[in-house]
């Protein structure tokens, strides 16, 4: 969920929206058509990847939609945090106090994790997911002082991290 001032009484809850999207959209074209014809109740961002390496970033903002397209690099990882895809909106106006710095810390630690992952000889999707889902081991140089500690992308509100592959019936 992205924090803004959007509330659309005619929009769908994110749970209904996602369920219906997965049920009805089969490829990038049908995903875009779905996103353009359905409204959300508030602001959410979806990142949807396709088998060919294309990625859609979609801000659902009630009646408004903002789309960005990305490609998964041959070497590297795409990481998305809490930022809106629509860069014309000053999101900091809507965030609770301190979220901007909080998100910058999460991005910094994610970058360190990704850098560490890219240095490994053997890389797999499973190893990347495990690494991103495991809190970053941070050595505190001054016991009892937390000025060197940075918030991990895996937050206290993260319930689980997983990926599902329906075609192979694996999670």
Short mmCIF file of C-alpha atoms in Angstrom, two decimals:
data_model
loop_
_atom_site.label_atom_id
_atom_site.label_comp_id
_atom_site.label_asym_id
_atom_site.label_seq_id
_atom_site.Cartn_x
_atom_site.Cartn_y
_atom_site.Cartn_z
CA UNK A 1 0.00 0.00 0.00
CA UNK A 2 1.20 3.50 -0.83
CA UNK A 3 0.19 6.41 1.35
CA UNK A 4 -1.72 9.21 -0.41
CA UNK A 5 -4.98 11.09 0.08
CA UNK A 6 -6.90 8.84 -2.34
CA UNK A 7 -10.15 7.23 -1.21
CA UNK A 8 -12.47 5.94 -3.92
CA UNK A 9 -15.76 4.69 -2.48
CA UNK A 10 -16.53 2.95 -5.79
CA UNK A 11 -13.20 1.10 -5.93
CA UNK A 12 -12.42 -2.53 -5.17
CA UNK A 13 -10.51 -3.76 -2.13
CA UNK A 14 -6.99 -4.84 -3.00
CA UNK A 15 -7.80 -8.46 -2.15
CA UNK A 16 -10.73 -8.59 -4.56
CA UNK A 17 -8.71 -6.66 -7.16
CA UNK A 18 -5.73 -9.04 -7.08
CA UNK A 19 -7.89 -12.17 -7.04
CA UNK A 20 -9.90 -10.92 -10.01
CA UNK A 21 -6.76 -9.79 -11.88
CA UNK A 22 -5.10 -13.19 -11.48
CA UNK A 23 -8.33 -14.95 -12.47
CA UNK A 24 -8.89 -12.88 -15.62
CA UNK A 25 -5.56 -11.61 -16.98
CA UNK A 26 -3.25 -14.00 -18.84
CA UNK A 27 -0.55 -11.85 -20.46
CA UNK A 28 0.84 -8.31 -20.40
CA UNK A 29 -1.82 -6.96 -22.77
CA UNK A 30 -4.71 -8.39 -20.77
CA UNK A 31 -3.12 -7.19 -17.49
CA UNK A 32 -2.90 -3.63 -18.85
CA UNK A 33 -6.50 -3.82 -20.12
CA UNK A 34 -7.65 -5.02 -16.69
CA UNK A 35 -5.73 -2.28 -14.86
CA UNK A 36 -7.20 0.37 -17.16
CA UNK A 37 -10.78 -0.77 -16.59
CA UNK A 38 -10.84 -1.46 -12.83
CA UNK A 39 -10.59 0.92 -9.88
CA UNK A 40 -9.11 0.48 -6.43
CA UNK A 41 -10.46 1.87 -3.18
CA UNK A 42 -7.13 3.53 -2.27
CA UNK A 43 -3.53 3.64 -3.46
CA UNK A 44 -1.58 0.46 -4.05
CA UNK A 45 1.30 -0.45 -6.31
CA UNK A 46 1.60 -3.75 -8.11
CA UNK A 47 4.79 -5.10 -9.66
CA UNK A 48 3.99 -7.81 -12.17
CA UNK A 49 6.63 -9.82 -14.00
CA UNK A 50 6.19 -11.82 -17.18
CA UNK A 51 8.03 -14.85 -18.56
CA UNK A 52 9.89 -12.75 -21.15
CA UNK A 53 11.50 -10.57 -18.45
CA UNK A 54 9.17 -7.58 -18.78
CA UNK A 55 7.94 -6.01 -15.55
CA UNK A 56 5.00 -3.65 -15.06
CA UNK A 57 4.92 -1.21 -12.16
CA UNK A 58 1.34 -0.01 -11.66
CA UNK A 59 0.14 2.63 -9.20
CA UNK A 60 -3.54 2.00 -8.55
CA UNK A 61 -4.85 5.29 -7.18
CA UNK A 62 -8.62 4.99 -7.04
CA UNK A 63 -9.75 6.05 -10.51
CA UNK A 64 -6.19 6.96 -11.61
CA UNK A 65 -3.57 4.56 -12.98
CA UNK A 66 0.12 5.19 -13.52
CA UNK A 67 2.13 2.53 -15.38
CA UNK A 68 5.89 2.07 -15.70
CA UNK A 69 7.63 -0.64 -17.69
CA UNK A 70 10.91 -2.31 -16.72
CA UNK A 71 13.02 -5.19 -17.94
CA UNK A 72 14.75 -7.66 -15.68
CA UNK A 73 18.48 -7.22 -16.32
CA UNK A 74 20.58 -10.20 -17.44
CA UNK A 75 22.87 -9.60 -14.45
CA UNK A 76 21.28 -7.92 -11.50
CA UNK A 77 18.08 -7.55 -9.57
CA UNK A 78 15.18 -5.11 -9.70
CA UNK A 79 14.24 -3.84 -6.24
CA UNK A 80 11.16 -1.75 -5.50
CA UNK A 81 10.39 -0.12 -2.19
CA UNK A 82 7.54 2.16 -1.13
CA UNK A 83 7.89 4.86 -3.76
CA UNK A 84 5.08 5.72 -6.11
CA UNK A 85 5.59 5.00 -9.79
CA UNK A 86 4.07 8.41 -10.54
CA UNK A 87 7.05 10.66 -9.75
CA UNK A 88 5.00 13.87 -10.20
CA UNK A 89 3.31 13.28 -6.83
CA UNK A 90 5.21 14.51 -3.78
CA UNK A 91 4.59 11.36 -1.76
CA UNK A 92 6.35 12.75 1.32
CA UNK A 93 3.31 14.99 1.87
CA UNK A 94 1.26 11.88 2.61
CA UNK A 95 3.67 9.72 4.55
CA UNK A 96 3.55 9.44 8.31
CA UNK A 97 6.48 11.18 9.99
CA UNK A 98 9.82 9.53 9.29
CA UNK A 99 8.74 7.12 6.56
CA UNK A 100 11.02 8.73 3.98
CA UNK A 101 14.14 8.07 6.08
CA UNK A 102 12.79 4.63 7.00
CA UNK A 103 12.39 3.72 3.34
CA UNK A 104 15.85 5.06 2.48
CA UNK A 105 17.31 2.76 5.16
CA UNK A 106 15.42 -0.21 3.73
CA UNK A 107 16.70 0.58 0.24
CA UNK A 108 20.27 0.91 1.51
CA UNK A 109 20.19 -2.50 3.17
CA UNK A 110 18.48 -4.05 0.13
CA UNK A 111 21.29 -2.68 -2.07
CA UNK A 112 23.87 -4.27 0.26
CA UNK A 113 22.04 -7.61 0.14
CA UNK A 114 21.77 -7.50 -3.65
CA UNK A 115 25.46 -6.56 -4.00
CA UNK A 116 26.40 -9.51 -1.76
CA UNK A 117 24.14 -11.82 -3.79
CA UNK A 118 25.68 -10.72 -7.10
CA UNK A 119 29.18 -11.57 -5.80
CA UNK A 120 28.18 -15.21 -5.20
CA UNK A 121 29.35 -17.78 -7.75
CA UNK A 122 26.09 -19.69 -7.59
CA UNK A 123 22.93 -17.63 -7.86
CA UNK A 124 19.35 -18.86 -7.97
CA UNK A 125 15.92 -17.34 -7.52
CA UNK A 126 15.49 -19.39 -4.35
CA UNK A 127 18.76 -18.11 -2.86
CA UNK A 128 17.79 -14.53 -3.67
CA UNK A 129 14.38 -14.91 -2.02
CA UNK A 130 15.95 -16.56 1.04
CA UNK A 131 18.50 -13.75 1.32
CA UNK A 132 15.90 -10.98 0.97
CA UNK A 133 13.66 -12.76 3.51
CA UNK A 134 16.45 -13.10 6.09
CA UNK A 135 17.28 -10.10 8.27
CA UNK A 136 20.59 -8.49 7.34
CA UNK A 137 23.33 -9.32 9.85
CA UNK A 138 24.54 -5.96 11.08
CA UNK A 139 27.50 -5.68 13.39
CA UNK A 140 26.94 -2.85 15.86
CA UNK A 141 30.33 -1.25 16.47
CA UNK A 142 29.28 0.37 19.72
CA UNK A 143 27.31 -2.00 22.00
CA UNK A 144 24.13 -0.33 23.17
CA UNK A 145 24.23 2.29 20.39
CA UNK A 146 22.14 1.95 17.27
CA UNK A 147 23.43 4.80 15.10
CA UNK A 148 24.93 2.28 12.65
CA UNK A 149 21.85 0.10 12.45
CA UNK A 150 19.72 0.28 9.29
CA UNK A 151 16.19 -1.08 8.88
CA UNK A 152 16.02 -4.21 6.73
CA UNK A 153 13.65 -4.46 3.73
CA UNK A 154 12.07 -7.32 5.67
CA UNK A 155 10.04 -5.32 8.18
CA UNK A 156 8.33 -6.24 11.44
CA UNK A 157 5.03 -6.15 9.53
CA UNK A 158 6.27 -8.61 6.89
CA UNK A 159 4.34 -11.79 7.52
CA UNK A 160 6.00 -14.02 4.97
CA UNK A 161 8.04 -13.90 1.82
CA UNK A 162 7.34 -16.51 -0.80
CA UNK A 163 6.83 -17.05 -4.46
CA UNK A 164 4.35 -19.38 -6.08
CA UNK A 165 4.81 -21.30 -9.30
CA UNK A 166 1.39 -22.74 -10.22
CA UNK A 167 2.68 -24.51 -13.34
CA UNK A 168 5.00 -26.69 -11.23
CA UNK A 169 2.68 -26.76 -8.19
CA UNK A 170 5.46 -25.40 -5.96
CA UNK A 171 5.69 -22.67 -3.40
#
